[in-house]
Amino acid sequence: MAPFNIAYELLVTRLKNFQLETNKAFNFTASPSQPQYFLYKFPQDVDSVIINVVSDATYPCSVVSVQDIVCPVYDLDHNVEFNGVYQSMTKQAAITVQRKDFPGEQFFVVFVIKPEDYACGGSVPSSIHGNVNRTWNLQRTKNLQVTIVPSIKKSVYVQAMFFSFLSFLSFYLGSVVVAFVHYIRVQRKASAGRLSPEHGSGMMTSSHPISASTPEGSSYGAIDESSSSGGGQLGAPPGSDTDSSVEEESDFDTMPEIESDKNIIRTKVFLYLSDLSRKDRRIVSKKYKIYFWNIITIAVFYALPVIQLVITYQTVVNVTGNQDICYYNFLCAHPLGVLSAFNNILSNVGHMMLGFLFLLIVLRRDILHRRAMEMKDIYTLDYGIPKHFGLFYAMGIALMMEGVLSACYHVCPNYSNFQFDTSFMYMIAGLCMLKLYQTRHPDINASAYSAYASFAVVISLAVLGVVFGKNDMWFWVIFSLIHVLASLALSTQIYYMGRFKIDMGIFRRAVMVLYTDCIQQCSRPMYMDRMVLLIVGNLVNWSFAIFGLVYRPRDFASYILGIFICNLLLYLAFYIIMKLRSSEKLLPIPMFCIVATAVVWAAALYFFFQTLSSWEETPAESREKNRPCILLGFFDDHDVWHFLSAAALFFSFLVLLTLDDDLDTVRRDKIPVF
């Protein structure tokens, strides 16, 4: 790289320490003109070793390569990547080597110092800008220490697999115990004549009057539940879910008396559940079952190309030997077969097992509810929150798919495929918010098609953010504008119970509302509780929009996920506060789930923020964050995050499933809507 001729000397010396020993650190110095390589032979009882290389200095940038015993040895900057497995390095590198990959049971470890640092995140060489390179005469030497230690044995793999499966099988055992105790309690109450033994929740008593008529003094607009919400409106048995032409949703929605009632009932100051559970139960249940079938279709079409892509990534890594493609925690990356980091994949088994367990729990509740409907139990017709399980089934599938796609992402984690790990997290957060809203608004919740279309828009924005969100200010301006406008539009729909039309006349109507409610008479909002929630929610979302404009975070997928999670937590907190304000109770099981959710989420987030790698930096800089395993010598901090986050999501789902069990003995015209 010198701009003029240079005189040099060639000195040949005998190398005394050429063979590296197991568990013994070796220190040496390398430079661009003096690369180093050493020999290592596998001991008889060792099948896999980890080569740990450390240096106190970040620069100069270096490359560590493991090559088979062949001549010539590729130990120059322009050919070190031609053979074997290699990593770029600043302060730390780690390569796992298996005996089966080297027939001669020995290999070379090669160390090359690069003449420039930009490959490791350093400054861009001036020659790229067309200027004369002035770094040719700098002293580019680097002191390195290499230690080769045996990797884990096969028995550790078996122990880790048993630990993973048994840990989550304990949740199955706990669920069986709870179900058995619940069954015993139901049988005792049934034998005492206080409860139908087939009832879904097991919380009913006969102390409440059995009456299908609307009591005197109920609010204006409450209707006869026996004819509208009990499932008998169309002349079919309450538990009947048979397919027939009369049960099409369009047949119901076009009934003139229903449409004329919407504007009257939904704009009352005080709404009760009987006002918003007027549609036939079978029709509404089928509407929510579409969530389940659609998410299965989405999962198949989304997951198959993802699996194909990550297999291709892993194949490229194995064929080329370029370990800079994937951002593993190389100090705790245990290969199995063609997979480079099997531990990161195994730790996602919790999402799949607990997602399936949640589906079983929901199925049990669904079956018990159907039995009660077949018995024409009056409590299932006029009391409690209407039972619709389609969204719960969709949430269980989403949890399982989160495990599948997270495992796919960790086959080769990098900048290009990070959105695989977060796509179904958006859907989980969105489905949870929809379920919370559907609980008290069963007739006016979003359809599955519009909900999944909204999720598709979010995922599309996430992809655009990965591509354009690094430095393009125009993207952040457009995204923040969309974010704010979407928040305002959704707030309007929530505040007016879906009766505020969004069309070309929206601006004129908005001005009229501001003039009449804020300027002309300055009255308090008609729906104060909803207004407080929506004001706080909009402030939170506008804060996110301003943060994005100012800081423009590179991890755009996590940024959107943070928006979803904050909105979900805000809505859940509002729901619980309003529930307590309405003198409703939290039963022991939902109370336990709420506490468990808070504790497990806190522990999970602690391990989540223990950054072990970062695709926002160069591969060499990312490896500076690598740390050894912390659990069973097999799992690292991020694996523990996988375990705990799966449990936390499971408990979160149970909160939504059991939160309103206390209302099963309360008439629907006494349950407030908020």
PDB file of C-alpha atoms in Angstrom, residues 313-507:
ATOM      1  CA  TYR A 313     -28.742 -19.354   5.185  1.00  0.00           C
ATOM      2  CA  GLN A 314     -27.460 -22.267   7.260  1.00  0.00           C
ATOM      3  CA  THR A 315     -26.314 -24.093   4.131  1.00  0.00           C
ATOM      4  CA  VAL A 316     -24.371 -21.034   2.957  1.00  0.00           C
ATOM      5  CA  VAL A 317     -22.668 -20.783   6.366  1.00  0.00           C
ATOM      6  CA  ASN A 318     -21.713 -24.460   6.316  1.00  0.00           C
ATOM      7  CA  VAL A 319     -20.473 -24.421   2.717  1.00  0.00           C
ATOM      8  CA  THR A 320     -18.548 -21.146   2.736  1.00  0.00           C
ATOM      9  CA  GLY A 321     -17.339 -21.297   6.345  1.00  0.00           C
ATOM     10  CA  ASN A 322     -18.159 -17.599   6.724  1.00  0.00           C
ATOM     11  CA  GLN A 323     -19.307 -17.261  10.332  1.00  0.00           C
ATOM     12  CA  ASP A 324     -19.802 -13.520   9.920  1.00  0.00           C
ATOM     13  CA  ILE A 325     -23.159 -14.194   8.242  1.00  0.00           C
ATOM     14  CA  CYS A 326     -24.994 -15.182  11.449  1.00  0.00           C
ATOM     15  CA  TYR A 327     -24.903 -13.301  14.749  1.00  0.00           C
ATOM     16  CA  TYR A 328     -24.661 -16.075  17.330  1.00  0.00           C
ATOM     17  CA  ASN A 329     -23.389 -15.959  20.869  1.00  0.00           C
ATOM     18  CA  PHE A 330     -20.351 -17.984  19.827  1.00  0.00           C
ATOM     19  CA  LEU A 331     -19.231 -18.620  23.410  1.00  0.00           C
ATOM     20  CA  CYS A 332     -22.458 -20.568  23.932  1.00  0.00           C
ATOM     21  CA  ALA A 333     -23.380 -21.914  20.500  1.00  0.00           C
ATOM     22  CA  HIS A 334     -23.679 -25.696  20.565  1.00  0.00           C
ATOM     23  CA  PRO A 335     -23.985 -27.290  17.110  1.00  0.00           C
ATOM     24  CA  LEU A 336     -26.085 -30.337  16.334  1.00  0.00           C
ATOM     25  CA  GLY A 337     -26.122 -31.808  12.853  1.00  0.00           C
ATOM     26  CA  VAL A 338     -26.211 -28.973  10.336  1.00  0.00           C
ATOM     27  CA  LEU A 339     -27.407 -26.442  12.939  1.00  0.00           C
ATOM     28  CA  SER A 340     -24.761 -24.109  14.342  1.00  0.00           C
ATOM     29  CA  ALA A 341     -26.620 -23.066  17.532  1.00  0.00           C
ATOM     30  CA  PHE A 342     -29.013 -25.852  18.520  1.00  0.00           C
ATOM     31  CA  ASN A 343     -29.482 -24.435  22.034  1.00  0.00           C
ATOM     32  CA  ASN A 344     -31.093 -21.255  20.678  1.00  0.00           C
ATOM     33  CA  ILE A 345     -33.577 -23.395  18.754  1.00  0.00           C
ATOM     34  CA  LEU A 346     -34.305 -25.877  21.541  1.00  0.00           C
ATOM     35  CA  SER A 347     -35.147 -23.107  24.010  1.00  0.00           C
ATOM     36  CA  ASN A 348     -38.166 -22.151  21.873  1.00  0.00           C
ATOM     37  CA  VAL A 349     -39.910 -25.441  22.645  1.00  0.00           C
ATOM     38  CA  GLY A 350     -41.744 -23.688  25.493  1.00  0.00           C
ATOM     39  CA  HIS A 351     -43.757 -21.497  23.124  1.00  0.00           C
ATOM     40  CA  MET A 352     -45.007 -24.524  21.220  1.00  0.00           C
ATOM     41  CA  MET A 353     -45.753 -26.675  24.272  1.00  0.00           C
ATOM     42  CA  LEU A 354     -47.499 -23.921  26.234  1.00  0.00           C
ATOM     43  CA  GLY A 355     -49.382 -22.752  23.147  1.00  0.00           C
ATOM     44  CA  PHE A 356     -50.731 -26.286  22.705  1.00  0.00           C
ATOM     45  CA  LEU A 357     -51.582 -26.478  26.429  1.00  0.00           C
ATOM     46  CA  PHE A 358     -53.506 -23.221  26.164  1.00  0.00           C
ATOM     47  CA  LEU A 359     -55.470 -24.666  23.238  1.00  0.00           C
ATOM     48  CA  LEU A 360     -56.370 -27.682  25.401  1.00  0.00           C
ATOM     49  CA  ILE A 361     -57.514 -25.442  28.265  1.00  0.00           C
ATOM     50  CA  VAL A 362     -59.662 -23.378  25.899  1.00  0.00           C
ATOM     51  CA  LEU A 363     -61.059 -26.567  24.320  1.00  0.00           C
ATOM     52  CA  ARG A 364     -62.071 -27.861  27.774  1.00  0.00           C
ATOM     53  CA  ARG A 365     -63.915 -24.625  28.541  1.00  0.00           C
ATOM     54  CA  ASP A 366     -65.536 -24.689  25.131  1.00  0.00           C
ATOM     55  CA  ILE A 367     -66.793 -28.256  25.606  1.00  0.00           C
ATOM     56  CA  LEU A 368     -68.180 -27.537  29.075  1.00  0.00           C
ATOM     57  CA  HIS A 369     -69.911 -24.442  27.753  1.00  0.00           C
ATOM     58  CA  ARG A 370     -71.475 -26.396  24.901  1.00  0.00           C
ATOM     59  CA  ARG A 371     -72.789 -28.991  27.357  1.00  0.00           C
ATOM     60  CA  ALA A 372     -74.359 -26.268  29.454  1.00  0.00           C
ATOM     61  CA  MET A 373     -75.961 -24.775  26.341  1.00  0.00           C
ATOM     62  CA  GLU A 374     -77.357 -28.166  25.361  1.00  0.00           C
ATOM     63  CA  MET A 375     -78.939 -28.410  28.822  1.00  0.00           C
ATOM     64  CA  LYS A 376     -80.430 -24.935  28.259  1.00  0.00           C
ATOM     65  CA  ASP A 377     -78.828 -23.703  31.461  1.00  0.00           C
ATOM     66  CA  ILE A 378     -80.341 -20.272  32.087  1.00  0.00           C
ATOM     67  CA  TYR A 379     -76.986 -18.974  33.321  1.00  0.00           C
ATOM     68  CA  THR A 380     -75.386 -19.521  29.940  1.00  0.00           C
ATOM     69  CA  LEU A 381     -78.179 -17.534  28.300  1.00  0.00           C
ATOM     70  CA  ASP A 382     -78.699 -14.471  30.469  1.00  0.00           C
ATOM     71  CA  TYR A 383     -75.714 -14.295  32.797  1.00  0.00           C
ATOM     72  CA  GLY A 384     -72.039 -13.477  32.544  1.00  0.00           C
ATOM     73  CA  ILE A 385     -69.793 -12.546  29.657  1.00  0.00           C
ATOM     74  CA  PRO A 386     -70.882 -14.232  26.378  1.00  0.00           C
ATOM     75  CA  LYS A 387     -68.556 -17.157  25.772  1.00  0.00           C
ATOM     76  CA  HIS A 388     -66.830 -16.962  22.376  1.00  0.00           C
ATOM     77  CA  PHE A 389     -63.590 -18.941  22.055  1.00  0.00           C
ATOM     78  CA  GLY A 390     -62.443 -18.224  18.507  1.00  0.00           C
ATOM     79  CA  LEU A 391     -59.995 -15.488  19.542  1.00  0.00           C
ATOM     80  CA  PHE A 392     -58.576 -17.680  22.297  1.00  0.00           C
ATOM     81  CA  TYR A 393     -57.894 -20.460  19.796  1.00  0.00           C
ATOM     82  CA  ALA A 394     -56.188 -17.934  17.527  1.00  0.00           C
ATOM     83  CA  MET A 395     -54.026 -16.740  20.442  1.00  0.00           C
ATOM     84  CA  GLY A 396     -52.897 -20.319  21.148  1.00  0.00           C
ATOM     85  CA  ILE A 397     -51.922 -20.854  17.506  1.00  0.00           C
ATOM     86  CA  ALA A 398     -50.087 -17.509  17.502  1.00  0.00           C
ATOM     87  CA  LEU A 399     -48.077 -18.548  20.581  1.00  0.00           C
ATOM     88  CA  MET A 400     -47.067 -21.810  18.916  1.00  0.00           C
ATOM     89  CA  MET A 401     -46.096 -20.015  15.712  1.00  0.00           C
ATOM     90  CA  GLU A 402     -44.028 -17.514  17.677  1.00  0.00           C
ATOM     91  CA  GLY A 403     -41.946 -20.470  18.867  1.00  0.00           C
ATOM     92  CA  VAL A 404     -41.606 -21.833  15.326  1.00  0.00           C
ATOM     93  CA  LEU A 405     -40.572 -18.502  13.802  1.00  0.00           C
ATOM     94  CA  SER A 406     -38.271 -17.591  16.682  1.00  0.00           C
ATOM     95  CA  ALA A 407     -36.527 -20.931  16.179  1.00  0.00           C
ATOM     96  CA  CYS A 408     -36.270 -20.157  12.452  1.00  0.00           C
ATOM     97  CA  TYR A 409     -34.737 -16.766  13.163  1.00  0.00           C
ATOM     98  CA  HIS A 410     -32.162 -18.294  15.512  1.00  0.00           C
ATOM     99  CA  VAL A 411     -31.047 -20.775  12.863  1.00  0.00           C
ATOM    100  CA  CYS A 412     -29.137 -17.790  11.478  1.00  0.00           C
ATOM    101  CA  PRO A 413     -29.900 -14.537  13.311  1.00  0.00           C
ATOM    102  CA  ASN A 414     -29.030 -11.452  11.287  1.00  0.00           C
ATOM    103  CA  TYR A 415     -30.263  -8.102  10.073  1.00  0.00           C
ATOM    104  CA  SER A 416     -32.261  -9.472   7.149  1.00  0.00           C
ATOM    105  CA  ASN A 417     -34.510 -11.956   8.958  1.00  0.00           C
ATOM    106  CA  PHE A 418     -35.105 -10.368  12.367  1.00  0.00           C
ATOM    107  CA  GLN A 419     -38.717  -9.594  11.435  1.00  0.00           C
ATOM    108  CA  PHE A 420     -39.412 -13.350  11.457  1.00  0.00           C
ATOM    109  CA  ASP A 421     -38.921 -13.276  15.221  1.00  0.00           C
ATOM    110  CA  THR A 422     -41.390 -10.430  15.758  1.00  0.00           C
ATOM    111  CA  SER A 423     -44.170 -10.897  13.191  1.00  0.00           C
ATOM    112  CA  PHE A 424     -46.328 -13.136  15.343  1.00  0.00           C
ATOM    113  CA  MET A 425     -45.561 -11.027  18.418  1.00  0.00           C
ATOM    114  CA  TYR A 426     -47.464  -8.224  16.666  1.00  0.00           C
ATOM    115  CA  MET A 427     -50.333 -10.629  16.111  1.00  0.00           C
ATOM    116  CA  ILE A 428     -50.274 -11.843  19.719  1.00  0.00           C
ATOM    117  CA  ALA A 429     -50.427  -8.286  21.068  1.00  0.00           C
ATOM    118  CA  GLY A 430     -53.153  -7.347  18.575  1.00  0.00           C
ATOM    119  CA  LEU A 431     -55.252 -10.437  19.322  1.00  0.00           C
ATOM    120  CA  CYS A 432     -54.980  -9.796  23.072  1.00  0.00           C
ATOM    121  CA  MET A 433     -56.257  -6.229  22.614  1.00  0.00           C
ATOM    122  CA  LEU A 434     -59.075  -7.476  20.388  1.00  0.00           C
ATOM    123  CA  LYS A 435     -60.012 -10.083  23.001  1.00  0.00           C
ATOM    124  CA  LEU A 436     -60.093  -7.495  25.773  1.00  0.00           C
ATOM    125  CA  TYR A 437     -62.353  -5.296  23.664  1.00  0.00           C
ATOM    126  CA  GLN A 438     -64.544  -8.197  22.538  1.00  0.00           C
ATOM    127  CA  THR A 439     -65.210  -9.207  26.152  1.00  0.00           C
ATOM    128  CA  ARG A 440     -67.516  -6.227  26.741  1.00  0.00           C
ATOM    129  CA  HIS A 441     -68.338  -5.485  23.091  1.00  0.00           C
ATOM    130  CA  PRO A 442     -69.192  -8.896  21.564  1.00  0.00           C
ATOM    131  CA  ASP A 443     -71.396  -7.463  18.802  1.00  0.00           C
ATOM    132  CA  ILE A 444     -69.119  -4.698  17.479  1.00  0.00           C
ATOM    133  CA  ASN A 445     -65.647  -6.167  17.483  1.00  0.00           C
ATOM    134  CA  ALA A 446     -63.529  -6.116  14.331  1.00  0.00           C
ATOM    135  CA  SER A 447     -63.990  -8.911  11.822  1.00  0.00           C
ATOM    136  CA  ALA A 448     -61.162 -11.380  11.305  1.00  0.00           C
ATOM    137  CA  TYR A 449     -60.549 -10.094   7.785  1.00  0.00           C
ATOM    138  CA  SER A 450     -60.109  -6.462   8.802  1.00  0.00           C
ATOM    139  CA  ALA A 451     -58.007  -7.430  11.837  1.00  0.00           C
ATOM    140  CA  TYR A 452     -55.578  -9.591   9.864  1.00  0.00           C
ATOM    141  CA  ALA A 453     -55.474  -6.990   7.094  1.00  0.00           C
ATOM    142  CA  SER A 454     -54.368  -4.476   9.730  1.00  0.00           C
ATOM    143  CA  PHE A 455     -51.669  -6.879  10.940  1.00  0.00           C
ATOM    144  CA  ALA A 456     -50.537  -7.278   7.319  1.00  0.00           C
ATOM    145  CA  VAL A 457     -50.152  -3.507   7.048  1.00  0.00           C
ATOM    146  CA  VAL A 458     -48.089  -3.464  10.249  1.00  0.00           C
ATOM    147  CA  ILE A 459     -45.792  -6.240   9.011  1.00  0.00           C
ATOM    148  CA  SER A 460     -45.416  -4.435   5.671  1.00  0.00           C
ATOM    149  CA  LEU A 461     -44.388  -1.274   7.531  1.00  0.00           C
ATOM    150  CA  ALA A 462     -41.917  -3.352   9.537  1.00  0.00           C
ATOM    151  CA  VAL A 463     -40.311  -4.643   6.336  1.00  0.00           C
ATOM    152  CA  LEU A 464     -40.157  -1.122   4.900  1.00  0.00           C
ATOM    153  CA  GLY A 465     -38.624   0.071   8.162  1.00  0.00           C
ATOM    154  CA  VAL A 466     -35.882  -2.540   7.926  1.00  0.00           C
ATOM    155  CA  VAL A 467     -35.091  -1.405   4.384  1.00  0.00           C
ATOM    156  CA  PHE A 468     -35.546   2.373   4.620  1.00  0.00           C
ATOM    157  CA  GLY A 469     -35.569   3.122   8.335  1.00  0.00           C
ATOM    158  CA  LYS A 470     -31.822   3.462   8.887  1.00  0.00           C
ATOM    159  CA  ASN A 471     -31.154   6.984   7.709  1.00  0.00           C
ATOM    160  CA  ASP A 472     -34.087   8.035   5.536  1.00  0.00           C
ATOM    161  CA  MET A 473     -35.874  10.889   7.289  1.00  0.00           C
ATOM    162  CA  TRP A 474     -38.747  10.841   4.814  1.00  0.00           C
ATOM    163  CA  PHE A 475     -39.714   7.326   5.908  1.00  0.00           C
ATOM    164  CA  TRP A 476     -39.913   8.332   9.573  1.00  0.00           C
ATOM    165  CA  VAL A 477     -41.996  11.404   8.745  1.00  0.00           C
ATOM    166  CA  ILE A 478     -44.490   9.320   6.752  1.00  0.00           C
ATOM    167  CA  PHE A 479     -44.587   6.538   9.363  1.00  0.00           C
ATOM    168  CA  SER A 480     -45.091   8.948  12.266  1.00  0.00           C
ATOM    169  CA  LEU A 481     -47.884  10.685  10.372  1.00  0.00           C
ATOM    170  CA  ILE A 482     -49.591   7.339   9.686  1.00  0.00           C
ATOM    171  CA  HIS A 483     -49.128   6.360  13.331  1.00  0.00           C
ATOM    172  CA  VAL A 484     -50.734   9.541  14.684  1.00  0.00           C
ATOM    173  CA  LEU A 485     -53.630   9.503  12.206  1.00  0.00           C
ATOM    174  CA  ALA A 486     -54.315   5.810  12.857  1.00  0.00           C
ATOM    175  CA  SER A 487     -54.359   6.475  16.610  1.00  0.00           C
ATOM    176  CA  LEU A 488     -56.874   9.302  16.178  1.00  0.00           C
ATOM    177  CA  ALA A 489     -59.092   7.263  13.840  1.00  0.00           C
ATOM    178  CA  LEU A 490     -59.090   4.241  16.162  1.00  0.00           C
ATOM    179  CA  SER A 491     -59.757   6.472  19.179  1.00  0.00           C
ATOM    180  CA  THR A 492     -62.784   7.963  17.424  1.00  0.00           C
ATOM    181  CA  GLN A 493     -64.188   4.531  16.624  1.00  0.00           C
ATOM    182  CA  ILE A 494     -63.689   3.348  20.212  1.00  0.00           C
ATOM    183  CA  TYR A 495     -65.171   6.502  21.743  1.00  0.00           C
ATOM    184  CA  TYR A 496     -68.332   6.428  19.581  1.00  0.00           C
ATOM    185  CA  MET A 497     -68.692   2.618  19.624  1.00  0.00           C
ATOM    186  CA  GLY A 498     -68.139   2.337  15.884  1.00  0.00           C
ATOM    187  CA  ARG A 499     -70.927   4.795  15.029  1.00  0.00           C
ATOM    188  CA  PHE A 500     -68.642   7.634  13.833  1.00  0.00           C
ATOM    189  CA  LYS A 501     -68.288   7.378  10.062  1.00  0.00           C
ATOM    190  CA  ILE A 502     -64.851   7.924   8.567  1.00  0.00           C
ATOM    191  CA  ASP A 503     -65.411   9.381   5.110  1.00  0.00           C
ATOM    192  CA  MET A 504     -64.959  12.666   3.248  1.00  0.00           C
ATOM    193  CA  GLY A 505     -67.186  14.482   5.732  1.00  0.00           C
ATOM    194  CA  ILE A 506     -65.127  13.547   8.759  1.00  0.00           C
ATOM    195  CA  PHE A 507     -63.387  16.915   8.983  1.00  0.00           C
TER     196      PHE A 507
END
